[in-house]
Coordinates of C-alpha atoms and ligand atoms in Angstrom, one line a residue:
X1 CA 92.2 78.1 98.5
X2 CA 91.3 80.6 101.5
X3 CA 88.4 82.6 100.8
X4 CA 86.3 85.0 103.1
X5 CA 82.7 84.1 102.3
X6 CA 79.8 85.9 103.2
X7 CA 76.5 84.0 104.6
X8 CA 73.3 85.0 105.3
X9 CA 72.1 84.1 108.7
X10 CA 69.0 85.0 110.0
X11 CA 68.8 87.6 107.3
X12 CA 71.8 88.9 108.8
X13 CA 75.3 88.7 106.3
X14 CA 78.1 86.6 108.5
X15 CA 81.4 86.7 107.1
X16 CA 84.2 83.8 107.9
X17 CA 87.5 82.7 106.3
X18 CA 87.0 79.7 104.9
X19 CA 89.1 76.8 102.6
X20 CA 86.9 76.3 99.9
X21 CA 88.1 74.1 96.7
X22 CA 88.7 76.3 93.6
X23 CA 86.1 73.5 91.7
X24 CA 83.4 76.0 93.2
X25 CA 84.6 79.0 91.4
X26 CA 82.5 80.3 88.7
X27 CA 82.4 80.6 85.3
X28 CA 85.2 82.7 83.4
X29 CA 87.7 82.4 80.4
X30 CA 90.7 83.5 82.8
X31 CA 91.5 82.0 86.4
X32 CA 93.7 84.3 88.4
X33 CA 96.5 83.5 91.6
X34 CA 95.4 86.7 94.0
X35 CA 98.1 88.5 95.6
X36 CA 96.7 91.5 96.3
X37 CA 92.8 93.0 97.1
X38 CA 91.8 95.9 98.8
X39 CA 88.8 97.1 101.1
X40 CA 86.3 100.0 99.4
X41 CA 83.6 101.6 100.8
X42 CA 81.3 98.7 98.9
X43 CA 83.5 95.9 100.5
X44 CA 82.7 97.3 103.8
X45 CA 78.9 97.6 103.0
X46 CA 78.9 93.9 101.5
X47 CA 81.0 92.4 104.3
X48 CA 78.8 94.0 107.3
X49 CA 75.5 93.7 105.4
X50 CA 74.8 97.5 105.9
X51 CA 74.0 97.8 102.2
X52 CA 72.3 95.7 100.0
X53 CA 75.2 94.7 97.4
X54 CA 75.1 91.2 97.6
X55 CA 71.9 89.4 96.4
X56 CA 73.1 85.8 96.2
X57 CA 75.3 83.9 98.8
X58 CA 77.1 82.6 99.7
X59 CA 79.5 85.2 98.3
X60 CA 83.5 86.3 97.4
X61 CA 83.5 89.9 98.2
X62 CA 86.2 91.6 96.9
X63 CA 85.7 94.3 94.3
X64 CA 89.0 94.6 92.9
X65 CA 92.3 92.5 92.9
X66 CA 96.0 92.2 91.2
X67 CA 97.5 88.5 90.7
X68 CA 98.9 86.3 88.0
X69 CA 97.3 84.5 85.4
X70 CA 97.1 80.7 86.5
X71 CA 95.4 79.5 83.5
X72 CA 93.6 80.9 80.3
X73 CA 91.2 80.8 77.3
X74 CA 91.5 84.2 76.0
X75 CA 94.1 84.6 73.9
X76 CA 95.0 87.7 75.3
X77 CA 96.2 86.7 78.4
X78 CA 98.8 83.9 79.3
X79 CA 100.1 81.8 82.8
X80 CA 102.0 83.9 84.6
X81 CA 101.1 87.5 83.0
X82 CA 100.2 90.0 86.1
X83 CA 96.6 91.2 85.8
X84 CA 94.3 93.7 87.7
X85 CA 90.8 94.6 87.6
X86 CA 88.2 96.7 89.6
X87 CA 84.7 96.6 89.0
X88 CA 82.4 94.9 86.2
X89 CA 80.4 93.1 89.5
X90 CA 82.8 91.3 90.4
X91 CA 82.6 91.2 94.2
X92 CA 78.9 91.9 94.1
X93 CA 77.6 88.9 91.5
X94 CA 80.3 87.0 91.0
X95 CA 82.6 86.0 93.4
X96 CA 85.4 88.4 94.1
X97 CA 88.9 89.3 95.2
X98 CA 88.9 88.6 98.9
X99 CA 90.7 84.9 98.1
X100 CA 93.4 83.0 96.7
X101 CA 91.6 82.8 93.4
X102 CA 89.3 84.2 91.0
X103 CA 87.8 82.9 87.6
X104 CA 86.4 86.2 85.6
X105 CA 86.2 87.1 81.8
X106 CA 89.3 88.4 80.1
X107 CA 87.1 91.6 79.0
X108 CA 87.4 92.3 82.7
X109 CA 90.9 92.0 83.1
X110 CA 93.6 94.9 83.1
X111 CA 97.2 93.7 81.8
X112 CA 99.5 95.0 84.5
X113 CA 100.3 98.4 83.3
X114 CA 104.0 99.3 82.9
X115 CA 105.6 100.5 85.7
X116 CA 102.8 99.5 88.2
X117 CA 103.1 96.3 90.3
X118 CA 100.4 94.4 92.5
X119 CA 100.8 96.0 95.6
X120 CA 100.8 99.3 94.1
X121 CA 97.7 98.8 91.9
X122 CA 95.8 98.1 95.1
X123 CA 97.0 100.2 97.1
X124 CA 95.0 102.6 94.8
X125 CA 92.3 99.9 93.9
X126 CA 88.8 100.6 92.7
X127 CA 88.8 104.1 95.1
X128 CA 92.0 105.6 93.5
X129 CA 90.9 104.6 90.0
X130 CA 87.9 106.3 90.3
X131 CA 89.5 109.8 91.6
X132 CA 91.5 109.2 88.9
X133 CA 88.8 109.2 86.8
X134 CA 87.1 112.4 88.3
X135 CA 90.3 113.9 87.8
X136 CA 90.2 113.6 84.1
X137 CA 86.3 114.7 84.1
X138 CA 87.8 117.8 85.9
X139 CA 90.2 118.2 83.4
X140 CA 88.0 117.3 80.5
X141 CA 85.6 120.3 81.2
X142 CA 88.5 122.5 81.3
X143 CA 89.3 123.3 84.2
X144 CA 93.6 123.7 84.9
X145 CA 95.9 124.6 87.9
X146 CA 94.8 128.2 87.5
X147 CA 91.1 127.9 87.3
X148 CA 91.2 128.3 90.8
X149 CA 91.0 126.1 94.1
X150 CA 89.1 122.5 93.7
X151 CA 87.7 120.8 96.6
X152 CA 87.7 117.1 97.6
X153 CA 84.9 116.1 100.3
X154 CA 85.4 112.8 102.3
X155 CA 89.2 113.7 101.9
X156 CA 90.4 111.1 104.3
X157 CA 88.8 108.2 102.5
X158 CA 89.5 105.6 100.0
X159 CA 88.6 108.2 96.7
X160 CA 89.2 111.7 98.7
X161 CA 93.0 111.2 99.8
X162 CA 93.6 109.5 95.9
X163 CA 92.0 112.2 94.5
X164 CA 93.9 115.5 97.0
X165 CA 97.2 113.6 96.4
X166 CA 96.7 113.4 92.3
X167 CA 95.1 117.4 92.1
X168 CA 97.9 118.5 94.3
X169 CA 100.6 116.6 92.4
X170 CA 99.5 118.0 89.6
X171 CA 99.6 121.6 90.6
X172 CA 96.0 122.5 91.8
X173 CA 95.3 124.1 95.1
X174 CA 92.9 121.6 97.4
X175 CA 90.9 121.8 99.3
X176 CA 89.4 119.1 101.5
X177 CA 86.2 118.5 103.5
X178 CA 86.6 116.1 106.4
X179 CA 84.4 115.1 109.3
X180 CA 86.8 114.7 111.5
X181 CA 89.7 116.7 113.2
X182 CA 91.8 113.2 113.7
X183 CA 93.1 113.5 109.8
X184 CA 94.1 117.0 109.6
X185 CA 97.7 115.9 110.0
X186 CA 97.4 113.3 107.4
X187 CA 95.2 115.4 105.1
X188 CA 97.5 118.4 105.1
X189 CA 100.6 115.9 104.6
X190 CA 99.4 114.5 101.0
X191 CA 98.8 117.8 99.7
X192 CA 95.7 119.7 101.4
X193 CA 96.7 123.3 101.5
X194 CA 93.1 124.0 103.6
X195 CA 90.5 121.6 105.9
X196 CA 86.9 122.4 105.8
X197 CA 84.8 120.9 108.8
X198 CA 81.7 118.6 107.2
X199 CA 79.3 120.8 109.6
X200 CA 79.9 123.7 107.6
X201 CA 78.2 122.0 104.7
X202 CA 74.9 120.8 106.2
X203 CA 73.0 123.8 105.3
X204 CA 73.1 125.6 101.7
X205 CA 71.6 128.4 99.8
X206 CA 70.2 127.5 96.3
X207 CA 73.3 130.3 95.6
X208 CA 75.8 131.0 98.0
X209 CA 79.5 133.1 97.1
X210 CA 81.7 131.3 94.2
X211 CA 84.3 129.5 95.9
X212 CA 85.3 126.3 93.9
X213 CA 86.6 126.0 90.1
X214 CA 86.3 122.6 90.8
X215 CA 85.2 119.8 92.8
X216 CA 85.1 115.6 93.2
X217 CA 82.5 114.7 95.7
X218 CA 82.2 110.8 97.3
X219 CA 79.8 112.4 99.7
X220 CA 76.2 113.2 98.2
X221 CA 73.2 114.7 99.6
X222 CA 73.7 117.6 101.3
X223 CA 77.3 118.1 101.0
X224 CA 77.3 118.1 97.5
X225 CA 74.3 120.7 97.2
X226 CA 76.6 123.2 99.4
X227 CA 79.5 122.4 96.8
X228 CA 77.1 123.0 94.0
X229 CA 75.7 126.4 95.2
X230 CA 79.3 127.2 96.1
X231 CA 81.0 126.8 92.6
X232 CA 82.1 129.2 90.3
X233 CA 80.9 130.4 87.4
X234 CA 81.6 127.6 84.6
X235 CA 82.8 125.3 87.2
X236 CA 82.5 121.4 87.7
X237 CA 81.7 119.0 89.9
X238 CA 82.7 115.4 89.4
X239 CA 80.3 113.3 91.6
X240 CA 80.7 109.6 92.6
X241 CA 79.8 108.7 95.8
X242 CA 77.3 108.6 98.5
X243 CA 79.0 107.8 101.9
X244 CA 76.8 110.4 103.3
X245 CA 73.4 109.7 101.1
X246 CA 72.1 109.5 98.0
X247 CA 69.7 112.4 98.1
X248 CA 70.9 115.8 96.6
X249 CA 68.3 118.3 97.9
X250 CA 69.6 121.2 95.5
X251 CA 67.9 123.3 92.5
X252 CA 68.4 124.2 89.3
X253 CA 70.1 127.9 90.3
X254 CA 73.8 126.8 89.9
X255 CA 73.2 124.8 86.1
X256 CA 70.9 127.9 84.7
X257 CA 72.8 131.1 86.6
X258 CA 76.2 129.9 86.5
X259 CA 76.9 127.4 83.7
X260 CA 78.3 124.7 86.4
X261 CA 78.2 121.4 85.5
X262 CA 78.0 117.9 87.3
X263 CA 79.7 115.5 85.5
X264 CA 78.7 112.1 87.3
X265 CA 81.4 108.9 87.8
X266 CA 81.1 105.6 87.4
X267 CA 84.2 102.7 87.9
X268 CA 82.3 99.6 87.2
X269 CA 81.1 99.8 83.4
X270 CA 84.4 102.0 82.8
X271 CA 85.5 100.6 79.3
X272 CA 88.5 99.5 78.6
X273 CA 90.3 102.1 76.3
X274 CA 89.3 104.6 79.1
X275 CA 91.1 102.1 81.8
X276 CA 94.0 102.1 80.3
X277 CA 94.0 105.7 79.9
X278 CA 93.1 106.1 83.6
X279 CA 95.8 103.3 84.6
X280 CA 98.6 105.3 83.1
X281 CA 98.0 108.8 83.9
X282 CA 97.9 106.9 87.8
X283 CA 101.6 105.4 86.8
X284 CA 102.7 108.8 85.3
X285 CA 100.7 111.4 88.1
X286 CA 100.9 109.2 91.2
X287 CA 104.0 110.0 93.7
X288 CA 105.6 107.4 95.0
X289 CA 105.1 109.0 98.3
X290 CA 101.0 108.1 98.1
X291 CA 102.2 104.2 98.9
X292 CA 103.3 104.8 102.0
X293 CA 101.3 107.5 103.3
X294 CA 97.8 106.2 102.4
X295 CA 98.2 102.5 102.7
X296 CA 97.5 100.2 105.8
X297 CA 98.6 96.9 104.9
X298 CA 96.2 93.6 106.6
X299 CA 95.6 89.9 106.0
X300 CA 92.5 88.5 104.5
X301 CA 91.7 87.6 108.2
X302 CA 91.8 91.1 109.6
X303 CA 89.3 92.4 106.8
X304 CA 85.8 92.1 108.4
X305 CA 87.2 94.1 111.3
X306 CA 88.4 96.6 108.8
X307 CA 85.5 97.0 106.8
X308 CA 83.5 97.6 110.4
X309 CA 86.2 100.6 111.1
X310 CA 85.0 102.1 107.2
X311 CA 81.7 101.9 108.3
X312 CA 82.2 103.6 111.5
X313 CA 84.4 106.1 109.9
X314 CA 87.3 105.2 112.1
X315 CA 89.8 104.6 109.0
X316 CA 91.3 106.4 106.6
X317 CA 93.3 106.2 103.5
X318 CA 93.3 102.7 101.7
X319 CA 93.0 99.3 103.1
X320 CA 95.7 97.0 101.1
X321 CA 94.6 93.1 102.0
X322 CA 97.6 90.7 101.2
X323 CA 96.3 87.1 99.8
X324 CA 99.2 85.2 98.8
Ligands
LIG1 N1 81.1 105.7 91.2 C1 82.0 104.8 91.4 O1 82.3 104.0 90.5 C2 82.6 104.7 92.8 C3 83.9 104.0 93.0 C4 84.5 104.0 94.2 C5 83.8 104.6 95.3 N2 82.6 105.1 95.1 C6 81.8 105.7 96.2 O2 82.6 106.8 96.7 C7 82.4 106.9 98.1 C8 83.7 106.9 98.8 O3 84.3 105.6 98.6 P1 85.7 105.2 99.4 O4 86.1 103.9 99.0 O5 86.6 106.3 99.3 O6 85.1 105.2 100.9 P2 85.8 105.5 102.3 O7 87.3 105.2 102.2 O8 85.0 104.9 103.4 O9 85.7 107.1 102.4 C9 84.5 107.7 102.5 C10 84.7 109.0 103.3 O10 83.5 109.8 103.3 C11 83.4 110.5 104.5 N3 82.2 110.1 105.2 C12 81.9 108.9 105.8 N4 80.7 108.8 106.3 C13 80.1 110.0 106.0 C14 78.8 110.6 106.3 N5 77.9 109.9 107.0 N6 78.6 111.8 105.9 C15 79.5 112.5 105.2 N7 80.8 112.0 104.9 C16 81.0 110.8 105.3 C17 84.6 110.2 105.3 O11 85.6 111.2 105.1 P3 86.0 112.2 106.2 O12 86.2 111.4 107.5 O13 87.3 112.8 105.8 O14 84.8 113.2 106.3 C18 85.1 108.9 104.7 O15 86.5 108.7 104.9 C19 81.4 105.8 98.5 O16 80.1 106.2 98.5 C20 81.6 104.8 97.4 O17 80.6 104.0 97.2 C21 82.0 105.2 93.9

């Protein structure tokens, strides 16, 4: 199989497409045919070596992928049935979805949901399952269409243009904080009805005027302490991501004064009841039109050159990589 492994060098991570036999692949109950991964912000740190999410090379990246069952133990699964999965590590400590095949536990593996397909699943990938999941966190604490506006920072990426397209197809006004002026265009055409400049968030009060019923932040740090002092009384904020830091220089004002809430995210550890439930609300909420507008199709090839451009911020939407 075709595989793009990632060495270390010099302490520095190479990454190269490689034909590697499938004895090599590691232990699992279920071996997968890939036909589809994706790139998330993670891939792009694990493939450039910017972040430290690969201990043990050499390594599959890959965090997520849809194929068909080639073999299994697990009863639950059979040759030929169409899987997905995001998350659990894979990618990160065990190799991942960036080749022709994978060999994972059936506890990590999604049945293909109905009316989904491979393409389709990652095209939203691990990034659009977890604004799903902020969605529902959003919707869990109550907050509805008429609460008020929600806002979505790092709208162009991976997470932020899942998670404007799902709020605005499900009737919320959004909202979306971008760093740059290049995605207004793109931004306003899957459903944000304003554009906030990420230079209007780099400085905060503990309490600034209510603005937000809602909000799902990939950013961190001090973008997400503006949000917070920017909420509204009995808002929430469902928190995920750090592609601008992990620090959140904030106080205590907007929990103690205002009742708002920060619900945090996670994808990997997700379990699988919740999955599913996430997996169809994406089916049901989704519009068709998100496939087109948000994907970039590329081959296995093209993807350390992609995950450079997430790095750089010089791409947005979602990174589809075809395998087979
Ligand atoms: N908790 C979880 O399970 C989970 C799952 C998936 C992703 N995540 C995290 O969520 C974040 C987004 O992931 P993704 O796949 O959507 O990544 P992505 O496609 O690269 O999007 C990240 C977006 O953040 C903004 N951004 C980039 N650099 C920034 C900086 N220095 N300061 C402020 N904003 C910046 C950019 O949006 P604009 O250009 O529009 O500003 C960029 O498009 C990452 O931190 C990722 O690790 C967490």
């Amino acid at each position: 199989m075709q595989a793009l492994i990632l060495e270390q060098q010099d302490g520095k991570t190479i990454s190269s497409v490689q034909t590697v036999e499938d004895s090599r692949l590691p232990e699992g109950d279920v071996t997968i045919d890939i036909d589809w991964s994706s790139l998330n912000y993670k891939d792009a740190l694990a493939i450039t070596g910017k972040g430290k999410i690969i201990r043990n090379f050499p390594m599959v990246p890959g965090i997520d992928f849809s194929g068909h069952v080639r073999a299994s133990e697990d009863p639950r699964f059979h040759a030929g049935q169409q899987v997905l999965l995001t998350g659990w590590g894979v990618g990160e400590n065990h190799w991942g979805g960036l080749a022709g095949q994978a060999r994972v536990k059936g506890d990590w593996l999604v049945a293909m949901p109905k009316g989904m397909d491979g393409r389709k699943a990652m095209i939203i990938g691990t990034a659009g399952f977890t604004a799903m999941l902020c969605v529902m966190a959003l919707e869990e604490a109550g907050i509805r269409p008429e609460s008020g506006e929600i806002v979505v920072t790092g709208a162009s990426g991976g997470v932020g243009s899942t998670a404007v397209t799902l709020l605005h197809a499900l009737g919320y006004q959004v909202a979306a904080v971008s760093g740059r002026e290049s995605t207004h265009d793109y931004l306003r055409s899957i459903g944000a009805h304003r554009i906030l400049g990420r230079e209007e968030f780099a400085e905060t009060r503990p309490l600034e005027k209510q603005v937000w019923a809602g909000a799902i932040d990939t950013v961190g740090d001090k973008v997400l302490a503006k949000v917070l002092a920017q909420m509204n009384y009995g808002g929430c904020v469902a928190a995920c991501g750090l592609a601008g830091g992990f620090a959140l220089p904030t106080t205590v004002m907007p929990f103690i004064l205002r009742n708002v809430r920060l619900q945090g995210v996670d994808s990997v550890m997700t379990p699988a009841s919740r999955r599913a439930q996430a997996w169809e609300r994406l089916v049901r909420d989704l519009p068709e039109s998100f496939y087109t507008q948000s994907a970039t199709e590329i081959s296995l090839e093209q993807a350390p050159e992609f995950a450079g451009k997430i790095m750089n911020n010089q791409f947005h939407g979602r990174a589809l990589v075809k395998i087979a």
